[in-house]
Amino acid sequence: MLKILVVFGTRPEAIKMAPLVRELETRREEIDCKVAVTAQHREMLDQVLSLFGITPAHDLDIMRQGQNLFDITCRALSGLQQVLQMEAPDLVLVHGDTTTTFVAALASFYRQIPVGHVEAGLRTRDKFSPFPEEINRHLTGVLADIHFAPTPTARQNLLDEGLPAGNIFVTGNTVIDALLATARADYRFNDPVLDSVGFDKRILLVTTHRRENLGAPMRGIYRALREIVDDYRDVEVIFPVHKNPAVRRVVEEELGGLDRVRLIEPLDYEPFVNLIGRSYLVLSDSGGLQEEAPSLGKPVLVLRNTTERPEAVCAGTALLAGTTREAVSFETRRLLDDKEFYSRMANAVNPYGDGRASKRIVQAIRYKYGLSAERPDVFCL
Ligand code: UD1
Ligand code: UDP
């Protein structure tokens, strides 16, 4: 039996690891798969665990209100020491670039357990943007033994850093596996707020949470949104607000009590992705949304100055808007006013995956561990 421990802690990691956990579970005869969560997020993680029916074998429950990077790092590291000692897995799988990701890779290294990194090789080459994610994924890449790169660009980034080609597999992004299993044309919301939304209006779906955007950049974004709802009567903003109190404070100050701005709790993944499909435009500093919206044919204004996901920008479906009031307002108006510009951006493209990423990752693991002689197929754009 190959013993695999999957470790994650936040909402996006859970969404993107859930299809992989499911796929690993189809191989029960040869793979013993367990999940350990740090619970760096609590409610937002639990939403995903319950949707995908995942029961962790270990839950470190580390989240504290207003936690800082030192808190998360220390609590996760010492908690994982015990979990790794108890489970002694043959392989630990981590995802992406959160503090949980880096710490789980570090803890595994300390115990000399091999690490597989899912969503490996994303880079901006800017140490502080996104912060701390750019360095988390670098460090995780250094510690990992097998790298599951979602796209050829990500693979190239890893090759440029001198990693051996034989340890890198181009798989597509598992978020597309999750998305395709969840988005449905006939989906009906079962939520009093969403049921009352007039979908005859043009919906701007907004999320913000990046640490480097806290404070002035977020104010710039929200002021642009105020201007837009003032000037366009047919526009409505739906904004599921991240649980971070530092985000909530500024959102409430800038956007609280406005007509046609709905500030709501984070949505479960199922209504959320189906809401993307009913929106006119997505404005977000999220990583995952830059991957999901293009698949659903929705333009994304990326509320950041850098992106590690150039594929959607190259495909013309995402635009790096920055965070100033002027820039966000200008680009949003362009997409509201210029029908031709909008249609060019609203092309459904799938540069991030085809829904088979988890299968390829499991194939690659089986190949690496001698359970199969067949090399996994490669995801091509
Ligand atoms: C974290 C990740 C970021 C990822 C994001 C996804 C790090 C350093 N950051 O950022 O890479 O993009 O998750 O959302 O790993 N909170 C709750 N309940 C929850 C979740 C959060 O109350 O379910 C509040 C808590 O007060 C917590 C704060 O949000 O202290 C911030 O959470 P934290 O995980 O530290 O940072 P994120 O900004 O969520
Ligand atoms: N998401 C969700 N509910 C929401 C907002 C986002 O389920 O109210 C999902 C979204 O579809 C995407 C993921 O959460 O898959 C992105 O998470 P987040 O933006 O917190 O983190 P990032 O991707 O930037 O790391």
Short mmCIF file of C-alpha atoms and ligand atoms in Angstrom, two decimals:
data_model
loop_
_atom_site.label_atom_id
_atom_site.label_comp_id
_atom_site.label_asym_id
_atom_site.label_seq_id
_atom_site.Cartn_x
_atom_site.Cartn_y
_atom_site.Cartn_z
CA MET A 1 0.00 0.00 0.00
CA LEU A 2 1.23 3.47 -0.90
CA LYS A 3 0.43 5.79 2.02
CA ILE A 4 -0.43 9.32 0.91
CA LEU A 5 -1.21 12.20 3.22
CA VAL A 6 -2.93 15.19 1.59
CA VAL A 7 -2.43 18.39 3.61
CA PHE A 8 -4.28 21.68 3.13
CA GLY A 9 -5.72 24.52 5.17
CA THR A 10 -7.61 27.19 3.25
CA ARG A 11 -10.68 27.41 0.99
CA PRO A 12 -8.87 27.46 -2.38
CA GLU A 13 -6.57 24.60 -1.45
CA ALA A 14 -9.59 22.53 -0.40
CA ILE A 15 -11.48 23.26 -3.64
CA LYS A 16 -8.47 22.32 -5.73
CA MET A 17 -7.47 19.24 -3.71
CA ALA A 18 -10.99 17.81 -3.36
CA PRO A 19 -11.12 16.30 -6.88
CA LEU A 20 -7.66 14.78 -6.31
CA VAL A 21 -8.69 13.23 -2.99
CA ARG A 22 -11.72 11.74 -4.75
CA GLU A 23 -9.52 10.35 -7.52
CA LEU A 24 -7.02 8.87 -5.06
CA GLU A 25 -9.93 7.21 -3.26
CA THR A 26 -10.83 5.29 -6.42
CA ARG A 27 -7.51 3.44 -6.01
CA ARG A 28 -8.19 2.04 -2.56
CA GLU A 29 -6.66 -1.33 -3.46
CA GLU A 30 -3.19 0.22 -3.83
CA ILE A 31 -3.35 3.71 -2.26
CA ASP A 32 -4.20 4.56 1.33
CA CYS A 33 -5.15 8.25 1.18
CA LYS A 34 -5.71 10.37 4.29
CA VAL A 35 -6.40 14.09 4.66
CA ALA A 36 -4.92 16.38 7.32
CA VAL A 37 -6.15 19.97 7.55
CA THR A 38 -4.39 22.73 9.42
CA ALA A 39 -7.67 24.71 9.30
CA GLN A 40 -5.76 27.91 8.65
CA HIS A 41 -9.28 28.86 7.53
CA ARG A 42 -12.21 27.57 9.56
CA GLU A 43 -15.68 28.37 8.19
CA MET A 44 -14.47 28.87 4.62
CA LEU A 45 -12.66 25.53 4.73
CA ASP A 46 -15.57 23.69 6.32
CA GLN A 47 -17.91 24.89 3.55
CA VAL A 48 -15.76 23.05 1.01
CA LEU A 49 -15.18 19.92 3.12
CA SER A 50 -18.91 19.45 3.52
CA LEU A 51 -19.71 20.11 -0.17
CA PHE A 52 -17.19 17.49 -1.33
CA GLY A 53 -17.88 15.09 1.56
CA ILE A 54 -14.30 15.03 2.86
CA THR A 55 -13.69 14.03 6.49
CA PRO A 56 -10.13 14.82 7.55
CA ALA A 57 -8.30 12.25 9.64
CA HIS A 58 -6.51 15.15 11.38
CA ASP A 59 -7.73 18.68 12.03
CA LEU A 60 -5.22 21.02 13.70
CA ASP A 61 -7.82 23.79 14.08
CA ILE A 62 -5.15 26.51 14.12
CA MET A 63 -7.17 29.53 12.90
CA ARG A 64 -7.34 32.59 15.17
CA GLN A 65 -9.03 35.91 14.37
CA GLY A 66 -6.51 38.33 12.89
CA GLN A 67 -3.73 35.72 12.84
CA ASN A 68 -0.39 36.79 11.40
CA LEU A 69 2.13 34.81 9.37
CA PHE A 70 4.19 33.91 12.44
CA ASP A 71 1.11 32.51 14.21
CA ILE A 72 0.08 30.34 11.26
CA THR A 73 3.62 29.12 10.62
CA CYS A 74 4.37 28.13 14.22
CA ARG A 75 1.03 26.47 14.94
CA ALA A 76 0.94 24.55 11.68
CA LEU A 77 4.56 23.40 11.96
CA SER A 78 4.28 21.99 15.44
CA GLY A 79 0.88 20.41 14.73
CA LEU A 80 2.14 18.73 11.58
CA GLN A 81 5.18 17.31 13.38
CA GLN A 82 2.87 15.06 15.38
CA VAL A 83 0.65 14.16 12.44
CA LEU A 84 3.60 13.13 10.29
CA GLN A 85 5.08 11.13 13.15
CA MET A 86 1.81 9.27 13.65
CA GLU A 87 0.98 8.66 9.97
CA ALA A 88 4.50 8.15 8.53
CA PRO A 89 3.23 8.53 4.94
CA ASP A 90 5.26 7.59 1.85
CA LEU A 91 4.27 10.86 0.16
CA VAL A 92 2.77 14.16 1.28
CA LEU A 93 0.74 16.17 -1.22
CA VAL A 94 0.45 19.94 -0.83
CA HIS A 95 -1.20 22.56 -2.99
CA GLY A 96 -0.28 26.02 -4.23
CA ASP A 97 1.24 28.77 -2.16
CA THR A 98 -0.37 29.38 1.21
CA THR A 99 1.49 29.31 4.51
CA THR A 100 -0.03 25.88 5.12
CA THR A 101 1.50 24.71 1.82
CA PHE A 102 5.01 25.87 2.63
CA VAL A 103 4.89 24.66 6.24
CA ALA A 104 3.59 21.22 5.28
CA ALA A 105 6.43 20.88 2.77
CA LEU A 106 8.95 22.00 5.37
CA ALA A 107 7.58 19.64 8.03
CA SER A 108 7.75 16.75 5.55
CA PHE A 109 11.33 17.64 4.68
CA TYR A 110 12.27 17.67 8.38
CA ARG A 111 10.93 14.12 8.58
CA GLN A 112 12.53 13.21 5.23
CA ILE A 113 9.19 12.39 3.63
CA PRO A 114 8.85 13.07 -0.12
CA VAL A 115 6.57 15.91 -1.17
CA GLY A 116 4.37 16.28 -4.25
CA HIS A 117 3.47 19.87 -5.11
CA VAL A 118 0.17 20.40 -6.90
CA GLU A 119 -0.15 23.67 -8.87
CA ALA A 120 3.62 23.98 -9.00
CA GLY A 121 5.63 26.53 -10.96
CA LEU A 122 3.44 29.65 -10.85
CA ARG A 123 5.66 32.75 -10.66
CA THR A 124 5.47 36.53 -10.81
CA ARG A 125 9.20 36.93 -10.04
CA ASP A 126 8.22 39.74 -7.64
CA LYS A 127 9.12 38.85 -4.06
CA PHE A 128 6.34 40.93 -2.50
CA SER A 129 3.54 40.41 -5.01
CA PRO A 130 1.63 38.39 -4.12
CA PHE A 131 2.87 38.44 -0.52
CA PRO A 132 3.77 35.98 0.91
CA GLU A 133 2.59 33.56 -1.82
CA GLU A 134 5.38 34.16 -4.35
CA ILE A 135 8.02 33.08 -1.84
CA ASN A 136 5.83 30.31 -0.40
CA ARG A 137 5.63 28.64 -3.79
CA HIS A 138 9.35 29.09 -4.46
CA LEU A 139 10.22 27.51 -1.13
CA THR A 140 7.72 24.71 -1.66
CA GLY A 141 9.24 24.07 -5.08
CA VAL A 142 12.70 23.75 -3.53
CA LEU A 143 11.40 21.28 -0.93
CA ALA A 144 9.23 19.20 -3.27
CA ASP A 145 10.23 16.01 -5.10
CA ILE A 146 7.43 15.78 -7.67
CA HIS A 147 5.99 18.89 -9.30
CA PHE A 148 2.52 18.90 -10.87
CA ALA A 149 2.64 21.94 -13.12
CA PRO A 150 -0.81 23.05 -14.31
CA THR A 151 0.39 24.54 -17.62
CA PRO A 152 3.43 24.40 -19.92
CA THR A 153 4.36 27.93 -18.76
CA ALA A 154 4.52 26.73 -15.16
CA ARG A 155 6.68 23.77 -16.25
CA GLN A 156 9.05 26.14 -18.04
CA ASN A 157 9.35 28.28 -14.90
CA LEU A 158 10.50 25.21 -12.97
CA LEU A 159 12.94 24.16 -15.69
CA ASP A 160 14.37 27.70 -15.65
CA GLU A 161 15.09 27.17 -11.95
CA GLY A 162 17.07 24.02 -12.72
CA LEU A 163 14.56 21.38 -11.59
CA PRO A 164 14.92 18.01 -13.35
CA ALA A 165 12.44 17.56 -16.21
CA GLY A 166 11.70 13.97 -15.13
CA ASN A 167 10.12 15.21 -11.89
CA ILE A 168 7.75 17.68 -13.56
CA PHE A 169 4.36 16.63 -14.95
CA VAL A 170 2.05 19.00 -16.86
CA THR A 171 -1.41 18.07 -15.65
CA GLY A 172 -3.80 21.01 -16.07
CA ASN A 173 -5.27 22.67 -12.99
CA THR A 174 -7.50 20.63 -10.70
CA VAL A 175 -9.71 23.71 -10.23
CA ILE A 176 -11.18 22.94 -13.65
CA ASP A 177 -12.01 19.41 -12.44
CA ALA A 178 -13.88 20.98 -9.49
CA LEU A 179 -15.55 23.59 -11.67
CA LEU A 180 -16.81 21.17 -14.32
CA ALA A 181 -18.23 18.93 -11.61
CA THR A 182 -20.07 21.87 -10.06
CA ALA A 183 -21.23 24.41 -12.69
CA ARG A 184 -24.63 23.59 -14.22
CA ALA A 185 -26.71 25.52 -16.75
CA ASP A 186 -29.95 24.61 -14.92
CA TYR A 187 -28.64 25.40 -11.41
CA ARG A 188 -31.15 27.08 -9.08
CA PHE A 189 -29.96 29.11 -6.12
CA ASN A 190 -31.48 28.15 -2.82
CA ASP A 191 -30.51 31.32 -0.99
CA PRO A 192 -32.83 34.18 -0.01
CA VAL A 193 -30.33 36.85 -1.09
CA LEU A 194 -29.42 35.32 -4.45
CA ASP A 195 -33.06 34.47 -5.16
CA SER A 196 -33.91 38.17 -4.84
CA VAL A 197 -31.24 39.35 -7.31
CA GLY A 198 -32.61 40.82 -10.51
CA PHE A 199 -30.54 39.00 -13.12
CA ASP A 200 -31.87 41.42 -15.75
CA LYS A 201 -29.27 43.82 -14.30
CA ARG A 202 -25.61 43.55 -15.25
CA ILE A 203 -23.98 41.78 -12.32
CA LEU A 204 -20.45 42.67 -11.27
CA LEU A 205 -19.14 39.85 -9.10
CA VAL A 206 -16.41 41.13 -6.78
CA THR A 207 -13.97 39.49 -4.34
CA THR A 208 -10.84 40.88 -2.66
CA HIS A 209 -8.54 39.49 -0.01
CA ARG A 210 -4.84 39.75 -0.95
CA ARG A 211 -2.60 40.88 1.89
CA GLU A 212 -0.73 43.37 -0.33
CA ASN A 213 -4.08 44.96 -1.25
CA LEU A 214 -5.16 45.57 2.37
CA GLY A 215 -5.67 49.28 3.08
CA ALA A 216 -5.21 51.89 0.34
CA PRO A 217 -5.40 49.56 -2.70
CA MET A 218 -8.69 48.09 -1.47
CA ARG A 219 -10.06 51.60 -0.87
CA GLY A 220 -9.13 52.50 -4.45
CA ILE A 221 -11.00 49.47 -5.79
CA TYR A 222 -14.11 50.11 -3.68
CA ARG A 223 -14.23 53.81 -4.63
CA ALA A 224 -14.19 52.81 -8.28
CA LEU A 225 -17.14 50.48 -7.60
CA ARG A 226 -19.07 53.33 -5.90
CA GLU A 227 -18.59 55.50 -8.95
CA ILE A 228 -19.74 52.74 -11.24
CA VAL A 229 -22.98 51.97 -9.38
CA ASP A 230 -23.70 55.72 -9.20
CA ASP A 231 -23.27 56.13 -12.94
CA TYR A 232 -24.84 52.90 -14.23
CA ARG A 233 -28.39 52.26 -13.03
CA ASP A 234 -28.46 48.83 -14.71
CA VAL A 235 -25.48 47.54 -12.74
CA GLU A 236 -25.58 45.61 -9.49
CA VAL A 237 -22.55 44.56 -7.44
CA ILE A 238 -22.55 41.22 -5.62
CA PHE A 239 -19.64 41.03 -3.23
CA PRO A 240 -19.18 37.93 -1.04
CA VAL A 241 -16.86 39.47 1.53
CA HIS A 242 -13.86 37.45 2.74
CA LYS A 243 -13.94 36.69 6.48
CA ASN A 244 -10.73 38.61 7.17
CA PRO A 245 -11.73 41.44 9.57
CA ALA A 246 -9.14 43.74 7.94
CA VAL A 247 -10.99 43.33 4.63
CA ARG A 248 -14.46 43.64 6.18
CA ARG A 249 -13.69 46.92 7.92
CA VAL A 250 -12.73 48.74 4.72
CA VAL A 251 -15.52 47.15 2.67
CA GLU A 252 -18.10 48.30 5.19
CA GLU A 253 -16.63 51.82 5.37
CA GLU A 254 -16.54 52.30 1.60
CA LEU A 255 -19.50 50.29 0.33
CA GLY A 256 -21.83 49.75 3.33
CA GLY A 257 -25.49 50.72 2.83
CA LEU A 258 -25.23 51.54 -0.89
CA ASP A 259 -28.09 50.76 -3.24
CA ARG A 260 -27.31 47.98 -5.71
CA VAL A 261 -24.26 46.81 -3.73
CA ARG A 262 -24.90 43.53 -1.98
CA LEU A 263 -22.28 42.73 0.64
CA ILE A 264 -22.83 39.10 1.53
CA GLU A 265 -21.11 36.27 3.42
CA PRO A 266 -18.70 34.00 1.48
CA LEU A 267 -20.82 31.70 -0.64
CA ASP A 268 -20.58 27.94 -0.79
CA TYR A 269 -18.61 26.85 -3.85
CA GLU A 270 -21.66 25.53 -5.70
CA PRO A 271 -23.73 28.74 -5.70
CA PHE A 272 -20.58 30.78 -6.18
CA VAL A 273 -19.44 29.17 -9.43
CA ASN A 274 -22.98 29.19 -10.74
CA LEU A 275 -23.13 32.89 -9.91
CA ILE A 276 -20.01 33.48 -12.03
CA GLY A 277 -21.97 32.02 -14.94
CA ARG A 278 -24.79 34.56 -14.41
CA SER A 279 -22.51 37.57 -13.99
CA TYR A 280 -21.56 40.16 -16.58
CA LEU A 281 -18.06 40.72 -15.28
CA VAL A 282 -15.78 39.45 -12.52
CA LEU A 283 -13.52 41.86 -10.61
CA SER A 284 -11.15 40.09 -8.25
CA ASP A 285 -7.69 39.77 -6.78
CA SER A 286 -8.25 36.02 -6.35
CA GLY A 287 -5.99 33.45 -7.97
CA GLY A 288 -8.63 30.76 -8.48
CA LEU A 289 -11.15 33.12 -10.05
CA GLN A 290 -8.64 34.00 -12.77
CA GLU A 291 -8.79 30.33 -13.74
CA GLU A 292 -12.53 29.74 -13.36
CA ALA A 293 -14.03 32.80 -15.06
CA PRO A 294 -12.32 32.21 -18.46
CA SER A 295 -13.76 28.69 -18.54
CA LEU A 296 -17.22 30.14 -18.10
CA GLY A 297 -16.69 32.83 -20.76
CA LYS A 298 -16.64 35.74 -18.32
CA PRO A 299 -14.11 38.58 -18.54
CA VAL A 300 -12.01 39.14 -15.41
CA LEU A 301 -10.50 42.39 -14.26
CA VAL A 302 -7.57 41.29 -12.13
CA LEU A 303 -7.30 43.75 -9.24
CA ARG A 304 -3.56 43.42 -8.86
CA ASN A 305 -0.34 44.73 -10.39
CA THR A 306 1.13 41.30 -11.17
CA THR A 307 -0.19 37.89 -12.06
CA GLU A 308 1.33 34.43 -11.98
CA ARG A 309 -1.41 33.34 -14.39
CA PRO A 310 -0.43 34.93 -17.71
CA GLU A 311 -2.38 32.38 -19.77
CA ALA A 312 -5.76 34.09 -19.41
CA VAL A 313 -4.24 37.52 -20.09
CA CYS A 314 -2.61 36.12 -23.26
CA ALA A 315 -5.89 34.49 -24.29
CA GLY A 316 -7.51 37.93 -23.92
CA THR A 317 -10.07 36.98 -21.28
CA ALA A 318 -8.34 38.56 -18.25
CA LEU A 319 -6.95 42.05 -17.93
CA LEU A 320 -4.52 43.25 -15.27
CA ALA A 321 -6.30 46.35 -14.01
CA GLY A 322 -4.23 47.30 -10.94
CA THR A 323 -5.90 48.71 -7.86
CA THR A 324 -6.20 52.48 -8.31
CA ARG A 325 -9.66 54.07 -8.44
CA GLU A 326 -8.89 55.58 -11.84
CA ALA A 327 -7.68 52.36 -13.48
CA VAL A 328 -10.40 50.09 -12.08
CA SER A 329 -13.08 52.61 -12.98
CA PHE A 330 -11.67 53.10 -16.50
CA GLU A 331 -11.47 49.38 -17.34
CA THR A 332 -14.89 48.61 -15.86
CA ARG A 333 -16.50 51.43 -17.87
CA ARG A 334 -14.79 50.17 -21.01
CA LEU A 335 -16.32 46.72 -20.47
CA LEU A 336 -19.74 48.20 -19.71
CA ASP A 337 -19.77 50.63 -22.65
CA ASP A 338 -17.85 48.97 -25.47
CA LYS A 339 -19.81 45.93 -26.65
CA GLU A 340 -17.14 44.84 -29.08
CA PHE A 341 -14.40 45.01 -26.46
CA TYR A 342 -16.64 43.06 -24.07
CA SER A 343 -17.37 40.31 -26.62
CA ARG A 344 -13.70 39.91 -27.42
CA MET A 345 -12.96 39.32 -23.72
CA ALA A 346 -16.00 37.12 -23.13
CA ASN A 347 -14.68 34.20 -25.15
CA ALA A 348 -14.78 30.92 -23.29
CA VAL A 349 -11.25 29.56 -23.21
CA ASN A 350 -9.72 26.81 -21.12
CA PRO A 351 -6.01 27.55 -20.82
CA TYR A 352 -5.96 26.03 -17.33
CA GLY A 353 -7.35 22.56 -17.77
CA ASP A 354 -9.76 20.10 -19.29
CA GLY A 355 -11.19 18.45 -16.17
CA ARG A 356 -8.66 15.58 -16.15
CA ALA A 357 -5.90 17.08 -13.99
CA SER A 358 -6.56 14.86 -10.97
CA LYS A 359 -6.46 11.75 -13.15
CA ARG A 360 -3.10 12.82 -14.58
CA ILE A 361 -1.70 13.51 -11.11
CA VAL A 362 -2.72 10.05 -9.92
CA GLN A 363 -1.26 8.51 -13.09
CA ALA A 364 2.01 10.36 -12.44
CA ILE A 365 2.15 9.18 -8.81
CA ARG A 366 1.46 5.57 -9.85
CA TYR A 367 4.17 5.83 -12.50
CA LYS A 368 6.71 7.34 -10.09
CA TYR A 369 6.00 4.75 -7.39
CA GLY A 370 6.12 1.77 -9.77
CA LEU A 371 2.41 0.97 -9.64
CA SER A 372 2.11 1.53 -13.39
CA ALA A 373 4.60 1.45 -16.26
CA GLU A 374 2.60 3.97 -18.25
CA ARG A 375 3.70 7.61 -18.27
CA PRO A 376 0.79 10.00 -17.67
CA ASP A 377 -0.55 11.93 -20.64
CA VAL A 378 0.40 15.58 -20.83
CA PHE A 379 -2.08 18.46 -20.66
CA CYS A 380 -1.77 20.62 -23.79
CA LEU A 381 -3.37 24.01 -24.34
C1 UD1 B 1 -4.98 32.90 2.89
C2 UD1 B 1 -3.68 32.62 2.12
C3 UD1 B 1 -3.78 33.14 0.69
C4 UD1 B 1 -5.04 32.61 0.00
C5 UD1 B 1 -6.25 32.93 0.86
C6 UD1 B 1 -7.49 32.34 0.25
C7 UD1 B 1 -1.58 32.75 3.39
C8 UD1 B 1 -0.54 33.61 3.96
N1 UD1 B 1 -2.58 33.36 2.76
O1 UD1 B 1 -5.10 34.31 3.00
O2 UD1 B 1 -2.65 32.71 -0.06
O3 UD1 B 1 -5.17 33.24 -1.25
O4 UD1 B 1 -6.07 32.36 2.16
O5 UD1 B 1 -8.65 32.91 0.78
O6 UD1 B 1 -1.51 31.54 3.51
N2 UD1 B 1 -11.04 34.10 8.55
C9 UD1 B 1 -12.15 33.64 9.23
N3 UD1 B 1 -12.73 32.49 8.79
C10 UD1 B 1 -12.29 31.79 7.73
C11 UD1 B 1 -11.17 32.26 7.04
C12 UD1 B 1 -10.54 33.42 7.47
O7 UD1 B 1 -12.58 34.25 10.18
O8 UD1 B 1 -12.88 30.75 7.38
C13 UD1 B 1 -10.38 35.36 8.99
C14 UD1 B 1 -9.58 35.17 10.29
O9 UD1 B 1 -9.73 36.35 11.06
C15 UD1 B 1 -8.15 35.06 9.77
C16 UD1 B 1 -8.20 36.03 8.59
O10 UD1 B 1 -9.47 35.79 7.99
O11 UD1 B 1 -7.24 35.45 10.75
C17 UD1 B 1 -7.12 35.84 7.56
O12 UD1 B 1 -6.94 34.47 7.21
P1 UD1 B 1 -5.50 33.99 6.67
O13 UD1 B 1 -5.57 32.55 6.31
O14 UD1 B 1 -4.44 34.41 7.62
O15 UD1 B 1 -5.25 34.86 5.40
P2 UD1 B 1 -6.07 35.00 4.03
O16 UD1 B 1 -6.05 36.43 3.66
O17 UD1 B 1 -7.35 34.29 4.15
N1 UDP B 2 -15.11 31.06 -3.80
C1 UDP B 2 -16.19 30.51 -3.14
N2 UDP B 2 -17.06 31.36 -2.49
C2 UDP B 2 -16.89 32.70 -2.49
C3 UDP B 2 -15.77 33.26 -3.15
C4 UDP B 2 -14.89 32.40 -3.79
O1 UDP B 2 -16.37 29.29 -3.14
O2 UDP B 2 -17.72 33.40 -1.89
C5 UDP B 2 -14.15 30.16 -4.48
C6 UDP B 2 -13.80 30.51 -5.91
O3 UDP B 2 -14.71 29.91 -6.82
C7 UDP B 2 -12.39 29.95 -6.06
C8 UDP B 2 -11.82 30.04 -4.67
O4 UDP B 2 -12.92 30.25 -3.79
O5 UDP B 2 -12.38 28.57 -6.43
C9 UDP B 2 -10.85 31.18 -4.59
O6 UDP B 2 -10.52 31.40 -3.27
P1 UDP B 2 -9.80 32.73 -2.80
O7 UDP B 2 -10.12 33.84 -3.73
O8 UDP B 2 -10.15 32.90 -1.36
O9 UDP B 2 -8.26 32.35 -2.86
P2 UDP B 2 -7.14 32.36 -4.01
O10 UDP B 2 -7.65 31.60 -5.17
O11 UDP B 2 -6.85 33.80 -4.34
O12 UDP B 2 -5.97 31.73 -3.35
#
